[in-house]
Amino acid sequence: GAVVSQHPSRVICKSGTSVKIECRSLDFQATTMFWYRQFPKQSLMLMATSNEGSKATYEQGVEKDKFLINHASLTLSTLTVTSAHPEDSSFYICSARDPTSGRGSSYNEQFFGPGTRLTVL
Amino acid sequence: RKEVEQDPGPFNVPEGATVAFNCTYSNSASQSFFWYRQDCRKEPKLLMSVYSSGNEDGRFTAQLNRASQYISLLIRDSKLSDSATYLCVVNWATDSWGKFQFGAGTQVVVTP
C-alpha cells in the first residue's frame, strides 16, 4: 500500500509556542490530504481537508487561524498549531488518498501517517 | 446522535473463539464502508472494505445491512494478535473525495 510519513512523531512544547507537523506521501502524489485529531479513548475527528495549491477546508468548530494548513506540493502538507495551549494536547494524524489505487470499492481508501503526539505544558 | 456509533467494549474473547460486533450509521447516503484496526497509540490501518454483498478476508467477515444502516465484523478463530480497537469508517461522497466519519471504536481483547 501507499506510505505516508509524519514528522515529528512526538513533540513537547511550552504553552504559547507554535508547532509545525509535516505529512508526506512517500510513493504517490496526493492532491488531497486530511488532518485528524484524536483525544484518548475517542474517535478520530476530521479537522480539515488539505488541497494542493488551494486553501484548506476546515470542519465546523475548527479555528483556521489557530490550525494553519499549507499544502504546497503534491507530496507535502503541513499543519501548524499556533500559540498552542494544554487543551491542544492530542494525537494528530494525517491521511492521504492515492487516486491511482485500484482496489475496487476501496478506491477512496485513505492511508494514514503514524501520527504526531503533541503535549503542551 | 453520533453519525457513526459503535459499542466501545471491551469484548474479552478467549483465544480461538469467535467475536462479532456491529456499527450503526445515521446517513442513509453513505456509500463506502470500511473496518480499520488501530493498535494502542498507533495510526489506523485498513483491515477491510465492506461490500454490499458481504465479504470475507481470511478469518474476518464483514457484512453490510443498508436497510437497517449497520455494518458488522466477525472474527473467527481469534488470535492474541487480534487484540486491538476496531474502527468503523463510513464515507459519503458529498464531493469528489468524500468524507470519512469514524466510529469511536470497539476494543477487542483476546485472552490466552
Short mmCIF file of N, CA and C in Angstrom, two decimals, chain A residues 10 32 34 36 38 43-44 46 49 51 59 91 93 97 103 105-106 108-110 112-114 117, chain B residues 31-32 34 36 38 41-44 46 49-51 87 91 93 96-100 102-104:
data_model
loop_
_atom_site.label_atom_id
_atom_site.label_comp_id
_atom_site.label_asym_id
_atom_site.label_seq_id
_atom_site.Cartn_x
_atom_site.Cartn_y
_atom_site.Cartn_z
N ARG A 10 6.66 12.87 17.95
CA ARG A 10 6.28 13.31 19.30
C ARG A 10 6.89 14.68 19.53
N THR A 32 -5.01 15.58 -2.26
CA THR A 32 -5.83 15.82 -1.08
C THR A 32 -5.25 15.07 0.11
N PHE A 34 -5.73 14.81 4.55
CA PHE A 34 -6.68 15.07 5.63
C PHE A 34 -5.93 15.15 6.96
N TYR A 36 -6.51 14.85 11.06
CA TYR A 36 -7.41 14.39 12.11
C TYR A 36 -6.77 14.67 13.46
N GLN A 38 -7.17 13.09 17.55
CA GLN A 38 -7.77 12.04 18.36
C GLN A 38 -7.39 12.24 19.81
N SER A 43 -12.91 9.02 19.17
CA SER A 43 -12.79 8.76 17.74
C SER A 43 -11.85 9.77 17.09
N LEU A 44 -11.37 9.41 15.93
CA LEU A 44 -10.65 10.39 15.12
C LEU A 44 -11.66 11.42 14.64
N LEU A 46 -12.15 14.59 12.08
CA LEU A 46 -11.57 15.31 10.94
C LEU A 46 -11.51 16.79 11.29
N THR A 49 -9.54 19.42 5.49
CA THR A 49 -9.10 18.78 4.25
C THR A 49 -8.12 19.72 3.57
N ASN A 51 -5.93 20.81 0.45
CA ASN A 51 -5.96 20.72 -1.00
C ASN A 51 -4.70 21.35 -1.59
N GLU A 59 -13.36 21.88 9.10
CA GLU A 59 -14.62 21.38 9.66
C GLU A 59 -15.17 22.41 10.66
N PHE A 91 -3.37 13.62 19.78
CA PHE A 91 -2.71 12.81 18.75
C PHE A 91 -3.20 13.33 17.41
N ILE A 93 -3.15 13.11 13.38
CA ILE A 93 -2.87 12.13 12.34
C ILE A 93 -3.27 12.70 10.98
N ARG A 97 -5.12 10.27 0.18
CA ARG A 97 -5.71 9.34 -0.77
C ARG A 97 -4.73 9.13 -1.91
N ARG A 103 -8.33 -0.55 -6.02
CA ARG A 103 -8.79 -1.68 -5.21
C ARG A 103 -10.31 -1.78 -5.21
N SER A 105 -13.95 -1.17 -4.71
CA SER A 105 -14.76 -0.22 -3.96
C SER A 105 -13.96 0.49 -2.89
N SER A 106 -12.72 0.08 -2.67
CA SER A 106 -11.90 0.83 -1.72
C SER A 106 -11.05 1.86 -2.44
N ASN A 108 -11.38 4.83 -2.62
CA ASN A 108 -11.16 6.04 -1.85
C ASN A 108 -10.58 5.73 -0.49
N GLU A 109 -9.85 4.65 -0.42
CA GLU A 109 -9.14 4.30 0.81
C GLU A 109 -8.19 5.42 1.18
N GLN A 110 -8.06 5.66 2.46
CA GLN A 110 -7.12 6.64 2.94
C GLN A 110 -5.97 5.92 3.65
N PHE A 112 -2.93 6.35 6.31
CA PHE A 112 -2.65 7.20 7.44
C PHE A 112 -1.17 7.29 7.76
N GLY A 113 -0.77 8.46 8.18
CA GLY A 113 0.57 8.62 8.73
C GLY A 113 0.62 8.03 10.12
N PRO A 114 1.82 7.89 10.69
CA PRO A 114 1.97 7.27 12.01
C PRO A 114 1.52 8.16 13.15
N ARG A 117 2.25 12.91 18.39
CA ARG A 117 1.67 13.11 19.72
C ARG A 117 2.18 14.43 20.26
N GLN B 31 -21.85 5.78 1.24
CA GLN B 31 -21.57 4.97 0.05
C GLN B 31 -20.48 3.93 0.25
N SER B 32 -19.52 4.25 1.08
CA SER B 32 -18.42 3.30 1.27
C SER B 32 -18.25 3.03 2.75
N PHE B 34 -15.82 0.83 5.72
CA PHE B 34 -14.54 0.18 5.98
C PHE B 34 -14.45 -0.23 7.44
N TYR B 36 -11.30 -0.40 10.03
CA TYR B 36 -9.89 -0.13 10.27
C TYR B 36 -9.53 -0.72 11.63
N GLN B 38 -6.91 -0.22 14.88
CA GLN B 38 -5.98 0.72 15.50
C GLN B 38 -5.39 0.08 16.75
N ARG B 41 -2.03 3.71 20.60
CA ARG B 41 -1.11 4.82 20.31
C ARG B 41 -0.49 4.72 18.92
N LYS B 42 -1.20 4.06 18.02
CA LYS B 42 -0.71 3.96 16.64
C LYS B 42 -1.77 4.50 15.69
N GLU B 43 -1.37 4.59 14.41
CA GLU B 43 -2.33 5.07 13.43
C GLU B 43 -3.27 3.95 12.99
N PRO B 44 -4.46 4.31 12.49
CA PRO B 44 -5.38 3.28 11.98
C PRO B 44 -4.83 2.65 10.71
N LEU B 46 -6.09 0.00 7.48
CA LEU B 46 -7.24 -0.64 6.84
C LEU B 46 -7.22 -2.14 7.08
N SER B 49 -12.43 -3.46 3.38
CA SER B 49 -13.60 -2.73 2.91
C SER B 49 -14.82 -3.61 3.14
N VAL B 50 -15.97 -2.99 3.14
CA VAL B 50 -17.21 -3.74 3.32
C VAL B 50 -18.04 -3.59 2.06
N TYR B 51 -18.29 -4.70 1.40
CA TYR B 51 -19.04 -4.67 0.16
C TYR B 51 -20.51 -4.98 0.42
N LEU B 87 -12.13 0.17 14.26
CA LEU B 87 -12.83 1.39 13.93
C LEU B 87 -13.72 1.19 12.71
N ASN B 91 -18.13 6.53 4.65
CA ASN B 91 -17.79 7.60 3.73
C ASN B 91 -18.99 7.91 2.85
N ALA B 93 -19.94 10.31 -0.33
CA ALA B 93 -19.24 11.12 -1.32
C ALA B 93 -20.03 12.37 -1.62
N SER B 96 -15.83 15.10 -4.57
CA SER B 96 -15.00 14.14 -5.30
C SER B 96 -14.23 13.20 -4.40
N TRP B 97 -13.99 13.61 -3.17
CA TRP B 97 -13.20 12.71 -2.33
C TRP B 97 -13.97 12.14 -1.16
N GLY B 98 -15.18 12.62 -0.94
CA GLY B 98 -15.96 12.10 0.16
C GLY B 98 -15.43 12.54 1.51
N LYS B 99 -16.02 12.02 2.51
CA LYS B 99 -15.67 12.44 3.85
C LYS B 99 -15.75 11.22 4.76
N PHE B 100 -14.68 10.96 5.48
CA PHE B 100 -14.66 9.82 6.37
C PHE B 100 -15.24 10.20 7.73
N PHE B 102 -15.57 8.49 11.44
CA PHE B 102 -15.08 7.38 12.23
C PHE B 102 -15.99 7.12 13.42
N GLY B 103 -16.18 5.85 13.70
CA GLY B 103 -16.75 5.50 14.99
C GLY B 103 -15.66 5.60 16.05
N ALA B 104 -16.06 5.55 17.29
CA ALA B 104 -15.10 5.67 18.39
C ALA B 104 -14.32 4.38 18.62
#
